[in-house]
Amino acid sequence: MSLNALDSLIETLKRLPGVGQKSAQRMAYHLLQHDRLAMPRLAEALTAAAERIKHCERCHTFSETPLCAVCADPQRDGRLLCVVETPADQAALERTGSYRGYYFVLLGRLSPLDGVGTRQIGVAELLARAAEPGVEEVILATSFTAEGEATAHVLTEALKARGITSTRLARGVPVGSELEYVDLGTIAHALTDRR
Amino acid sequence: MSLNALDSLIETLKRLPGVGQKSAQRMAYHLLQHDRLAMPRLAEALTAAAERIKHCERCHTFSETPLCAVCADPQRDGRLLCVVETPADQAALERTGSYRGYYFVLLGRLSPLDGVGTRQIGVAELLARAAEPGVEEVILATSFTAEGEATAHVLTEALKARGITSTRLARGVPVGSELEYVDLGTIAHALTDRR
């Protein structure tokens, strides 16, 4: 079969995260057989997103404008600055509806072995941002993984050296979980941080 | 966040089979943050595939040329015609390397409740193709699901009425499986069709 276009579609679909050979084949066959209309739509959405989505000058999250909607909103609480690893993390925090301050998106986490140092995650910009007048507390909301914790530790020290207060998201038992099935490290943290 | 381009990318990614809100978000964020180059590539692959991949005039499989590579190959065994539901099924058979005849792709299966009748799966074209001189055996390789079996039954009857011999793929125990874990219907079929 002279399926160069099909093969290259399958190969390209495999670049999506979580998509292997089988899923890519299924996607390609599905589109061609059942949803041809989605193909130009998806092509347009990809092109538009690649062209229009840049990073906010102030917080580095994804934005189509120089300043993202959060940073451009004067109604937010300027005393709070929340540091997250990715725009996806920021979106999750926003969806909770329980945070009204500003953000700073690292676009990564410290991982020296992968060549990600303080420069790559913009620590200097973060320190400058945190030193702006009005900022009273930097909330470190990096992941609770080894790399996320290391990143939080480095940031805490750097902020402390400049006299800026930082806090960390609470560790504890997730909502909806039965204690029996929660890992011991989490229970230990929940005990220590009880209130 | 003024993320119209991001939201529409996520919405469009959700049209891929097996991709829900969470996966679509993960894909969009991954592309934007880690693989921007893949975005125009995927857009081009989709556009090229949508424009160039049509159906073979003879067997109805996907093809960029009027006649697909299999139908255009005079070295194949013209006595055998294998009927499959989808181009993906045909590709699976081709990958086995154990079939050297031609194909006819139904592009579906009989499903009256979904409005898929004999006209939609091209039964008339199949009967005309099977009646061509040289064709000695039609191998029905539709799925072993209720609808696939019904399709095979209807085709068997229609072919028999025209004096054309048809066979069905063997049902039996899959290669590599332990008998204990094979469903009873399959074992019963394997017993009946023992050789």
mmCIF file of C-alpha atoms in Angstrom:
data_model
loop_
_atom_site.group_PDB
_atom_site.id
_atom_site.type_symbol
_atom_site.label_atom_id
_atom_site.label_comp_id
_atom_site.label_asym_id
_atom_site.label_seq_id
_atom_site.Cartn_x
_atom_site.Cartn_y
_atom_site.Cartn_z
ATOM 1 C CA MET A 1 0.000 0.000 0.000
ATOM 2 C CA SER A 2 1.399 3.410 -0.928
ATOM 3 C CA LEU A 3 0.540 4.825 2.480
ATOM 4 C CA ASN A 4 3.253 7.393 2.992
ATOM 5 C CA ALA A 5 0.765 9.985 4.209
ATOM 6 C CA LEU A 6 -0.776 7.435 6.578
ATOM 7 C CA ASP A 7 2.575 6.238 7.893
ATOM 8 C CA SER A 8 3.807 9.755 8.505
ATOM 9 C CA LEU A 9 0.532 10.618 10.257
ATOM 10 C CA ILE A 10 0.992 7.600 12.543
ATOM 11 C CA GLU A 11 4.636 8.488 13.196
ATOM 12 C CA THR A 12 3.713 12.068 14.104
ATOM 13 C CA LEU A 13 0.821 11.041 16.350
ATOM 14 C CA LYS A 14 3.338 8.924 18.309
ATOM 15 C CA ARG A 15 4.978 12.145 19.493
ATOM 16 C CA LEU A 16 1.937 12.829 21.663
ATOM 17 C CA PRO A 17 2.538 11.751 25.280
ATOM 18 C CA GLY A 18 1.112 8.336 26.117
ATOM 19 C CA VAL A 19 0.582 7.438 22.480
ATOM 20 C CA GLY A 20 2.421 4.377 21.164
ATOM 21 C CA GLN A 21 2.303 2.550 17.838
ATOM 22 C CA LYS A 22 -1.062 0.878 18.494
ATOM 23 C CA SER A 23 -2.834 4.012 19.749
ATOM 24 C CA ALA A 24 -1.395 6.086 16.914
ATOM 25 C CA GLN A 25 -2.684 3.553 14.372
ATOM 26 C CA ARG A 26 -6.084 3.522 16.020
ATOM 27 C CA MET A 27 -6.208 7.333 16.009
ATOM 28 C CA ALA A 28 -5.173 7.584 12.351
ATOM 29 C CA TYR A 29 -7.662 4.941 11.189
ATOM 30 C CA HIS A 30 -10.399 6.469 13.307
ATOM 31 C CA LEU A 31 -9.841 9.946 11.877
ATOM 32 C CA LEU A 32 -9.664 8.708 8.288
ATOM 33 C CA GLN A 33 -12.682 6.464 8.544
ATOM 34 C CA HIS A 34 -15.008 8.172 10.996
ATOM 35 C CA ASP A 35 -13.968 11.769 11.579
ATOM 36 C CA ARG A 36 -12.308 13.317 8.523
ATOM 37 C CA LEU A 37 -13.649 16.719 9.562
ATOM 38 C CA ALA A 38 -11.564 16.612 12.725
ATOM 39 C CA MET A 39 -8.343 16.460 10.722
ATOM 40 C CA PRO A 40 -8.301 20.022 9.324
ATOM 41 C CA ARG A 41 -9.764 21.228 12.644
ATOM 42 C CA LEU A 42 -6.953 19.661 14.638
ATOM 43 C CA ALA A 43 -4.376 20.910 12.129
ATOM 44 C CA GLU A 44 -5.729 24.456 12.497
ATOM 45 C CA ALA A 45 -5.875 24.255 16.298
ATOM 46 C CA LEU A 46 -2.258 23.044 16.413
ATOM 47 C CA THR A 47 -1.062 25.763 14.061
ATOM 48 C CA ALA A 48 -2.961 28.486 15.912
ATOM 49 C CA ALA A 49 -1.721 27.279 19.303
ATOM 50 C CA ALA A 50 1.896 27.035 18.125
ATOM 51 C CA GLU A 51 1.758 30.533 16.664
ATOM 52 C CA ARG A 52 -0.252 32.373 19.265
ATOM 53 C CA ILE A 53 0.591 30.829 22.633
ATOM 54 C CA LYS A 54 3.677 32.456 24.108
ATOM 55 C CA HIS A 55 4.761 32.990 27.706
ATOM 56 C CA CYS A 56 3.546 35.751 30.015
ATOM 57 C CA GLU A 57 6.354 38.282 30.525
ATOM 58 C CA ARG A 58 5.668 38.475 34.228
ATOM 59 C CA CYS A 59 4.794 34.962 35.447
ATOM 60 C CA HIS A 60 5.989 32.845 32.484
ATOM 61 C CA THR A 61 2.735 30.888 32.137
ATOM 62 C CA PHE A 62 1.211 30.273 28.685
ATOM 63 C CA SER A 63 -0.481 33.386 27.340
ATOM 64 C CA GLU A 64 -1.592 34.784 24.013
ATOM 65 C CA THR A 65 -0.983 38.315 25.274
ATOM 66 C CA PRO A 66 2.278 39.782 26.659
ATOM 67 C CA LEU A 67 0.680 39.763 30.114
ATOM 68 C CA CYS A 68 -1.535 36.798 31.066
ATOM 69 C CA ALA A 69 -5.064 37.366 32.385
ATOM 70 C CA VAL A 70 -4.034 36.688 35.987
ATOM 71 C CA CYS A 71 -1.069 39.076 35.941
ATOM 72 C CA ALA A 72 -3.210 41.710 34.173
ATOM 73 C CA ASP A 73 -5.937 41.463 36.822
ATOM 74 C CA PRO A 74 -5.520 44.282 39.404
ATOM 75 C CA GLN A 75 -8.177 42.655 41.626
ATOM 76 C CA ARG A 76 -5.886 39.796 42.670
ATOM 77 C CA ASP A 77 -4.128 39.822 46.037
ATOM 78 C CA GLY A 78 -0.690 41.338 45.424
ATOM 79 C CA ARG A 79 0.611 40.147 48.786
ATOM 80 C CA LEU A 80 0.657 36.517 47.665
ATOM 81 C CA LEU A 81 2.933 34.951 45.041
ATOM 82 C CA CYS A 82 2.527 31.234 44.337
ATOM 83 C CA VAL A 83 5.391 29.349 42.684
ATOM 84 C CA VAL A 84 4.409 26.334 40.539
ATOM 85 C CA GLU A 85 6.328 24.081 38.174
ATOM 86 C CA THR A 86 4.067 24.136 35.130
ATOM 87 C CA PRO A 87 1.120 26.017 33.586
ATOM 88 C CA ALA A 88 -0.876 22.799 34.185
ATOM 89 C CA ASP A 89 -0.158 23.075 37.923
ATOM 90 C CA GLN A 90 -1.254 26.704 37.829
ATOM 91 C CA ALA A 91 -4.465 25.749 36.021
ATOM 92 C CA ALA A 92 -5.180 23.108 38.716
ATOM 93 C CA LEU A 93 -4.722 25.715 41.470
ATOM 94 C CA GLU A 94 -6.950 28.172 39.597
ATOM 95 C CA ARG A 95 -9.684 25.551 39.251
ATOM 96 C CA THR A 96 -9.806 25.141 43.042
ATOM 97 C CA GLY A 97 -11.017 28.745 43.223
ATOM 98 C CA SER A 98 -9.336 29.090 46.627
ATOM 99 C CA TYR A 99 -6.339 31.211 45.653
ATOM 100 C CA ARG A 100 -6.567 34.884 44.751
ATOM 101 C CA GLY A 101 -2.903 35.915 44.541
ATOM 102 C CA TYR A 102 -0.463 35.977 41.641
ATOM 103 C CA TYR A 103 1.722 33.197 40.245
ATOM 104 C CA PHE A 104 5.228 32.496 39.084
ATOM 105 C CA VAL A 105 5.660 29.496 36.781
ATOM 106 C CA LEU A 106 9.105 27.886 36.810
ATOM 107 C CA LEU A 107 8.458 25.875 33.613
ATOM 108 C CA GLY A 108 10.402 23.001 35.139
ATOM 109 C CA ARG A 109 12.069 21.908 38.339
ATOM 110 C CA LEU A 110 15.686 21.667 39.392
ATOM 111 C CA SER A 111 17.243 18.549 37.923
ATOM 112 C CA PRO A 112 21.006 18.988 37.610
ATOM 113 C CA LEU A 113 21.456 15.602 35.934
ATOM 114 C CA ASP A 114 19.163 16.752 33.115
ATOM 115 C CA GLY A 115 20.945 20.099 32.854
ATOM 116 C CA VAL A 116 18.117 22.008 34.542
ATOM 117 C CA GLY A 117 19.716 24.466 36.963
ATOM 118 C CA THR A 118 18.581 27.656 38.664
ATOM 119 C CA ARG A 119 19.026 29.618 35.436
ATOM 120 C CA GLN A 120 16.684 27.326 33.439
ATOM 121 C CA ILE A 121 13.820 27.691 35.925
ATOM 122 C CA GLY A 122 14.297 31.455 36.185
ATOM 123 C CA VAL A 123 15.270 31.737 39.838
ATOM 124 C CA ALA A 124 16.747 35.218 39.304
ATOM 125 C CA GLU A 125 13.472 36.481 37.783
ATOM 126 C CA LEU A 126 11.529 34.872 40.632
ATOM 127 C CA LEU A 127 13.722 36.575 43.262
ATOM 128 C CA ALA A 128 13.269 39.933 41.513
ATOM 129 C CA ARG A 129 9.521 39.363 41.317
ATOM 130 C CA ALA A 130 9.312 38.332 44.993
ATOM 131 C CA ALA A 131 11.292 41.426 46.012
ATOM 132 C CA GLU A 132 8.744 43.751 44.383
ATOM 133 C CA PRO A 133 6.963 46.034 46.868
ATOM 134 C CA GLY A 134 3.761 44.561 48.275
ATOM 135 C CA VAL A 135 4.729 40.878 48.110
ATOM 136 C CA GLU A 136 4.462 39.498 51.649
ATOM 137 C CA GLU A 137 4.487 35.745 51.169
ATOM 138 C CA VAL A 138 5.817 33.357 48.538
ATOM 139 C CA ILE A 139 3.897 30.079 48.503
ATOM 140 C CA LEU A 140 6.034 27.230 47.141
ATOM 141 C CA ALA A 141 3.685 24.836 45.339
ATOM 142 C CA THR A 142 6.243 22.686 43.555
ATOM 143 C CA SER A 143 5.548 18.940 43.421
ATOM 144 C CA PHE A 144 6.072 16.709 46.436
ATOM 145 C CA THR A 145 8.562 14.593 44.512
ATOM 146 C CA ALA A 146 12.293 14.453 45.193
ATOM 147 C CA GLU A 147 13.011 17.058 42.509
ATOM 148 C CA GLY A 148 10.079 19.259 43.496
ATOM 149 C CA GLU A 149 11.149 19.173 47.155
ATOM 150 C CA ALA A 150 14.753 19.989 46.205
ATOM 151 C CA THR A 151 13.519 22.918 44.128
ATOM 152 C CA ALA A 152 11.400 24.180 47.034
ATOM 153 C CA HIS A 153 14.377 23.842 49.380
ATOM 154 C CA VAL A 154 16.696 25.843 47.110
ATOM 155 C CA LEU A 155 14.040 28.539 46.639
ATOM 156 C CA THR A 156 13.354 28.723 50.393
ATOM 157 C CA GLU A 157 17.043 29.310 51.097
ATOM 158 C CA ALA A 158 17.415 31.907 48.341
ATOM 159 C CA LEU A 159 14.301 33.774 49.499
ATOM 160 C CA LYS A 160 15.346 33.598 53.166
ATOM 161 C CA ALA A 161 18.735 35.135 52.255
ATOM 162 C CA ARG A 162 16.811 38.128 50.874
ATOM 163 C CA GLY A 163 14.522 38.346 53.904
ATOM 164 C CA ILE A 164 11.446 37.123 52.030
ATOM 165 C CA THR A 165 8.997 34.803 53.818
ATOM 166 C CA SER A 166 8.106 31.596 52.017
ATOM 167 C CA THR A 167 5.625 28.859 52.871
ATOM 168 C CA ARG A 168 5.036 25.393 51.440
ATOM 169 C CA LEU A 169 1.720 23.741 50.528
ATOM 170 C CA ALA A 170 0.538 21.513 53.400
ATOM 171 C CA ARG A 171 1.378 17.840 53.227
ATOM 172 C CA GLY A 172 -1.266 15.515 54.597
ATOM 173 C CA VAL A 173 -3.962 12.969 53.949
ATOM 174 C CA PRO A 174 -5.724 13.543 50.597
ATOM 175 C CA VAL A 175 -9.431 14.364 50.735
ATOM 176 C CA GLY A 176 -11.604 11.250 50.335
ATOM 177 C CA SER A 177 -8.936 8.735 51.311
ATOM 178 C CA GLU A 178 -9.140 6.076 54.000
ATOM 179 C CA LEU A 179 -6.245 6.237 56.445
ATOM 180 C CA GLU A 180 -5.551 2.508 56.072
ATOM 181 C CA TYR A 181 -4.508 2.970 52.451
ATOM 182 C CA VAL A 182 -2.499 6.193 52.772
ATOM 183 C CA ASP A 183 1.286 5.753 52.632
ATOM 184 C CA LEU A 184 3.150 5.998 55.920
ATOM 185 C CA GLY A 185 5.235 9.047 54.992
ATOM 186 C CA THR A 186 2.049 11.000 54.318
ATOM 187 C CA ILE A 187 0.476 9.913 57.610
ATOM 188 C CA ALA A 188 3.656 10.884 59.482
ATOM 189 C CA HIS A 189 3.572 14.341 57.870
ATOM 190 C CA ALA A 190 -0.126 14.709 58.645
ATOM 191 C CA LEU A 191 0.578 13.878 62.287
ATOM 192 C CA THR A 192 3.462 16.346 62.547
ATOM 193 C CA ASP A 193 1.488 19.132 60.873
ATOM 194 C CA ARG A 194 -1.771 18.479 62.778
ATOM 195 C CA ARG A 195 -3.704 21.557 63.805
ATOM 196 C CA MET B 1 -6.135 33.386 31.290
ATOM 197 C CA SER B 2 -6.837 34.337 27.665
ATOM 198 C CA LEU B 3 -6.269 30.789 26.508
ATOM 199 C CA ASN B 4 -8.654 30.479 23.605
ATOM 200 C CA ALA B 5 -6.036 28.837 21.412
ATOM 201 C CA LEU B 6 -5.151 26.433 24.225
ATOM 202 C CA ASP B 7 -8.766 25.604 25.008
ATOM 203 C CA SER B 8 -9.601 24.970 21.378
ATOM 204 C CA LEU B 9 -6.503 22.774 21.022
ATOM 205 C CA ILE B 10 -7.632 20.731 24.035
ATOM 206 C CA GLU B 11 -11.185 20.497 22.690
ATOM 207 C CA THR B 12 -9.947 19.294 19.305
ATOM 208 C CA LEU B 13 -7.522 16.764 20.795
ATOM 209 C CA LYS B 14 -10.514 15.256 22.624
ATOM 210 C CA ARG B 15 -11.889 14.113 19.253
ATOM 211 C CA LEU B 16 -9.090 11.547 19.063
ATOM 212 C CA PRO B 17 -10.299 8.097 20.170
ATOM 213 C CA GLY B 18 -9.415 7.259 23.773
ATOM 214 C CA VAL B 19 -8.531 10.861 24.613
ATOM 215 C CA GLY B 20 -10.567 12.555 27.343
ATOM 216 C CA GLN B 21 -10.233 15.914 29.053
ATOM 217 C CA LYS B 22 -7.231 14.942 31.181
ATOM 218 C CA SER B 23 -5.259 13.313 28.363
ATOM 219 C CA ALA B 24 -6.038 16.191 26.003
ATOM 220 C CA GLN B 25 -4.760 18.681 28.596
ATOM 221 C CA ARG B 26 -1.642 16.624 29.144
ATOM 222 C CA MET B 27 -1.031 16.439 25.382
ATOM 223 C CA ALA B 28 -1.542 20.162 24.860
ATOM 224 C CA TYR B 29 0.717 21.144 27.768
ATOM 225 C CA HIS B 30 3.346 18.617 26.686
ATOM 226 C CA LEU B 31 3.403 19.925 23.115
ATOM 227 C CA LEU B 32 3.531 23.571 24.197
ATOM 228 C CA GLN B 33 6.178 23.065 26.835
ATOM 229 C CA HIS B 34 8.367 20.253 25.535
ATOM 230 C CA ASP B 35 7.729 19.621 21.847
ATOM 231 C CA ARG B 36 6.702 22.771 19.996
ATOM 232 C CA LEU B 37 8.304 21.403 16.839
ATOM 233 C CA ALA B 38 5.828 18.524 16.782
ATOM 234 C CA MET B 39 2.891 20.924 16.428
ATOM 235 C CA PRO B 40 3.485 22.124 12.837
ATOM 236 C CA ARG B 41 4.645 18.594 11.938
ATOM 237 C CA LEU B 42 1.424 17.051 13.196
ATOM 238 C CA ALA B 43 -0.619 19.795 11.529
ATOM 239 C CA GLU B 44 1.093 19.082 8.213
ATOM 240 C CA ALA B 45 0.719 15.310 8.555
ATOM 241 C CA LEU B 46 -2.998 15.710 9.287
ATOM 242 C CA THR B 47 -3.536 18.056 6.349
ATOM 243 C CA ALA B 48 -1.575 15.842 3.951
ATOM 244 C CA ALA B 49 -3.389 12.704 5.108
ATOM 245 C CA ALA B 50 -6.821 14.328 4.844
ATOM 246 C CA GLU B 51 -6.071 15.582 1.343
ATOM 247 C CA ARG B 52 -4.203 12.656 -0.128
ATOM 248 C CA ILE B 53 -5.662 9.505 1.406
ATOM 249 C CA LYS B 54 -8.694 8.348 -0.564
ATOM 250 C CA HIS B 55 -10.173 4.899 -1.089
ATOM 251 C CA CYS B 56 -8.941 2.305 -3.583
ATOM 252 C CA GLU B 57 -11.460 2.017 -6.435
ATOM 253 C CA ARG B 58 -11.246 -1.750 -6.389
ATOM 254 C CA CYS B 59 -10.991 -2.887 -2.754
ATOM 255 C CA HIS B 60 -12.033 0.331 -0.924
ATOM 256 C CA THR B 61 -9.030 0.374 1.418
ATOM 257 C CA PHE B 62 -7.153 3.633 2.102
ATOM 258 C CA SER B 63 -4.937 4.579 -0.816
ATOM 259 C CA GLU B 64 -3.227 7.660 -2.174
ATOM 260 C CA THR B 65 -3.541 6.297 -5.708
ATOM 261 C CA PRO B 66 -6.755 5.250 -7.531
ATOM 262 C CA LEU B 67 -5.647 1.627 -7.178
ATOM 263 C CA CYS B 68 -3.955 0.568 -3.918
ATOM 264 C CA ALA B 69 -0.586 -1.209 -3.973
ATOM 265 C CA VAL B 70 -2.155 -4.613 -3.283
ATOM 266 C CA CYS B 71 -4.778 -4.328 -6.049
ATOM 267 C CA ALA B 72 -2.123 -2.991 -8.439
ATOM 268 C CA ASP B 73 0.193 -5.946 -7.751
ATOM 269 C CA PRO B 74 -0.185 -8.613 -10.473
ATOM 270 C CA GLN B 75 1.917 -11.059 -8.424
ATOM 271 C CA ARG B 76 -0.833 -11.629 -5.854
ATOM 272 C CA ASP B 77 -2.995 -14.748 -5.968
ATOM 273 C CA GLY B 78 -6.126 -13.792 -7.938
ATOM 274 C CA ARG B 79 -7.989 -16.891 -6.778
ATOM 275 C CA LEU B 80 -8.332 -15.567 -3.234
ATOM 276 C CA LEU B 81 -10.406 -12.616 -2.094
ATOM 277 C CA CYS B 82 -10.380 -11.745 1.609
ATOM 278 C CA VAL B 83 -13.218 -9.655 3.046
ATOM 279 C CA VAL B 84 -12.337 -7.487 6.062
ATOM 280 C CA GLU B 85 -14.194 -4.765 7.952
ATOM 281 C CA THR B 86 -11.557 -2.037 8.064
ATOM 282 C CA PRO B 87 -8.241 -0.982 6.520
ATOM 283 C CA ALA B 88 -6.741 -1.644 9.984
ATOM 284 C CA ASP B 89 -7.898 -5.281 9.776
ATOM 285 C CA GLN B 90 -6.364 -5.526 6.317
ATOM 286 C CA ALA B 91 -3.097 -4.064 7.617
ATOM 287 C CA ALA B 92 -3.064 -6.671 10.420
ATOM 288 C CA LEU B 93 -3.542 -9.503 7.900
ATOM 289 C CA GLU B 94 -0.811 -8.063 5.679
ATOM 290 C CA ARG B 95 1.593 -7.907 8.614
ATOM 291 C CA THR B 96 1.175 -11.672 9.194
ATOM 292 C CA GLY B 97 2.795 -12.208 5.772
ATOM 293 C CA SER B 98 0.721 -15.369 5.367
ATOM 294 C CA TYR B 99 -1.845 -14.166 2.840
ATOM 295 C CA ARG B 100 -1.031 -13.489 -0.808
ATOM 296 C CA GLY B 101 -4.493 -12.893 -2.315
ATOM 297 C CA TYR B 102 -6.498 -9.720 -2.803
ATOM 298 C CA TYR B 103 -8.809 -7.900 -0.393
ATOM 299 C CA PHE B 104 -12.204 -6.282 -0.208
ATOM 300 C CA VAL B 105 -12.690 -3.785 2.617
ATOM 301 C CA LEU B 106 -16.293 -3.279 3.768
ATOM 302 C CA LEU B 107 -15.485 -0.076 5.709
ATOM 303 C CA GLY B 108 -17.938 -1.170 8.372
ATOM 304 C CA ARG B 109 -20.155 -4.068 9.375
ATOM 305 C CA LEU B 110 -23.864 -4.658 9.196
ATOM 306 C CA SER B 111 -25.582 -2.820 12.013
ATOM 307 C CA PRO B 112 -29.209 -2.047 11.076
ATOM 308 C CA LEU B 113 -29.834 -0.122 14.303
ATOM 309 C CA ASP B 114 -27.056 2.311 13.338
ATOM 310 C CA GLY B 115 -28.367 2.580 9.785
ATOM 311 C CA VAL B 116 -25.571 0.445 8.338
ATOM 312 C CA GLY B 117 -27.149 -1.912 5.797
ATOM 313 C CA THR B 118 -25.882 -3.921 2.838
ATOM 314 C CA ARG B 119 -25.638 -0.767 0.721
ATOM 315 C CA GLN B 120 -23.356 1.042 3.210
ATOM 316 C CA ILE B 121 -20.837 -1.802 3.314
ATOM 317 C CA GLY B 122 -20.874 -2.211 -0.468
ATOM 318 C CA VAL B 123 -22.266 -5.742 -0.723
ATOM 319 C CA ALA B 124 -23.241 -5.229 -4.385
ATOM 320 C CA GLU B 125 -19.653 -4.198 -5.255
ATOM 321 C CA LEU B 126 -18.309 -7.167 -3.297
ATOM 322 C CA LEU B 127 -20.587 -9.607 -5.158
ATOM 323 C CA ALA B 128 -19.527 -8.106 -8.504
ATOM 324 C CA ARG B 129 -15.861 -8.353 -7.466
ATOM 325 C CA ALA B 130 -16.273 -11.956 -6.248
ATOM 326 C CA ALA B 131 -17.966 -12.908 -9.552
ATOM 327 C CA GLU B 132 -14.972 -11.752 -11.602
ATOM 328 C CA PRO B 133 -13.255 -14.561 -13.497
ATOM 329 C CA GLY B 134 -10.478 -16.269 -11.574
ATOM 330 C CA VAL B 135 -11.854 -15.765 -8.063
ATOM 331 C CA GLU B 136 -12.227 -19.215 -6.518
ATOM 332 C CA GLU B 137 -12.651 -18.533 -2.832
ATOM 333 C CA VAL B 138 -13.908 -15.636 -0.741
ATOM 334 C CA ILE B 139 -12.428 -15.632 2.764
ATOM 335 C CA LEU B 140 -14.696 -13.866 5.242
ATOM 336 C CA ALA B 141 -12.442 -12.233 7.836
ATOM 337 C CA THR B 142 -14.982 -10.014 9.575
ATOM 338 C CA SER B 143 -14.753 -9.726 13.357
ATOM 339 C CA PHE B 144 -15.925 -12.522 15.639
ATOM 340 C CA THR B 145 -18.380 -10.192 17.332
ATOM 341 C CA ALA B 146 -22.162 -10.385 17.025
ATOM 342 C CA GLU B 147 -22.207 -7.813 14.240
ATOM 343 C CA GLY B 148 -19.190 -9.268 12.468
ATOM 344 C CA GLU B 149 -20.732 -12.739 12.577
ATOM 345 C CA ALA B 150 -24.049 -11.416 11.260
ATOM 346 C CA THR B 151 -22.191 -9.677 8.428
ATOM 347 C CA ALA B 152 -20.337 -12.894 7.586
ATOM 348 C CA HIS B 153 -23.624 -14.832 7.625
ATOM 349 C CA VAL B 154 -25.353 -12.407 5.240
ATOM 350 C CA LEU B 155 -22.353 -12.427 2.904
ATOM 351 C CA THR B 156 -22.140 -16.253 2.966
ATOM 352 C CA GLU B 157 -25.777 -16.518 1.930
ATOM 353 C CA ALA B 158 -25.474 -13.893 -0.793
ATOM 354 C CA LEU B 159 -22.331 -15.535 -2.188
ATOM 355 C CA LYS B 160 -23.849 -19.024 -2.007
ATOM 356 C CA ALA B 161 -26.888 -17.795 -3.985
ATOM 357 C CA ARG B 162 -24.444 -16.850 -6.760
ATOM 358 C CA GLY B 163 -22.572 -20.132 -6.550
ATOM 359 C CA ILE B 164 -19.436 -18.598 -5.037
ATOM 360 C CA THR B 165 -17.545 -20.533 -2.355
ATOM 361 C CA SER B 166 -16.844 -18.683 0.861
ATOM 362 C CA THR B 167 -14.843 -19.653 3.932
ATOM 363 C CA ARG B 168 -14.503 -18.122 7.388
ATOM 364 C CA LEU B 169 -11.328 -17.534 9.401
ATOM 365 C CA ALA B 170 -10.803 -20.375 11.890
ATOM 366 C CA ARG B 171 -12.053 -19.874 15.417
ATOM 367 C CA GLY B 172 -9.911 -21.399 18.118
ATOM 368 C CA VAL B 173 -7.481 -20.926 20.954
ATOM 369 C CA PRO B 174 -5.227 -17.862 20.459
ATOM 370 C CA VAL B 175 -1.499 -18.524 20.139
ATOM 371 C CA GLY B 176 0.301 -18.216 23.470
ATOM 372 C CA SER B 177 -2.759 -18.660 25.665
ATOM 373 C CA GLU B 178 -3.234 -21.166 28.469
ATOM 374 C CA LEU B 179 -6.383 -23.240 28.045
ATOM 375 C CA GLU B 180 -7.480 -22.542 31.613
ATOM 376 C CA TYR B 181 -7.943 -18.841 30.853
ATOM 377 C CA VAL B 182 -9.578 -19.133 27.422
ATOM 378 C CA ASP B 183 -13.333 -18.483 27.384
ATOM 379 C CA LEU B 184 -15.568 -21.525 27.050
ATOM 380 C CA GLY B 185 -17.121 -20.535 23.714
ATOM 381 C CA THR B 186 -13.658 -20.383 22.159
ATOM 382 C CA ILE B 187 -12.692 -23.783 23.585
ATOM 383 C CA ALA B 188 -15.954 -25.304 22.316
ATOM 384 C CA HIS B 189 -15.237 -23.925 18.816
ATOM 385 C CA ALA B 190 -11.657 -25.177 18.957
ATOM 386 C CA LEU B 191 -12.945 -28.663 19.862
ATOM 387 C CA THR B 192 -15.516 -28.694 17.075
ATOM 388 C CA ASP B 193 -13.031 -27.462 14.478
ATOM 389 C CA ARG B 194 -10.146 -29.703 15.621
ATOM 390 C CA ARG B 195 -8.010 -31.164 12.878
#
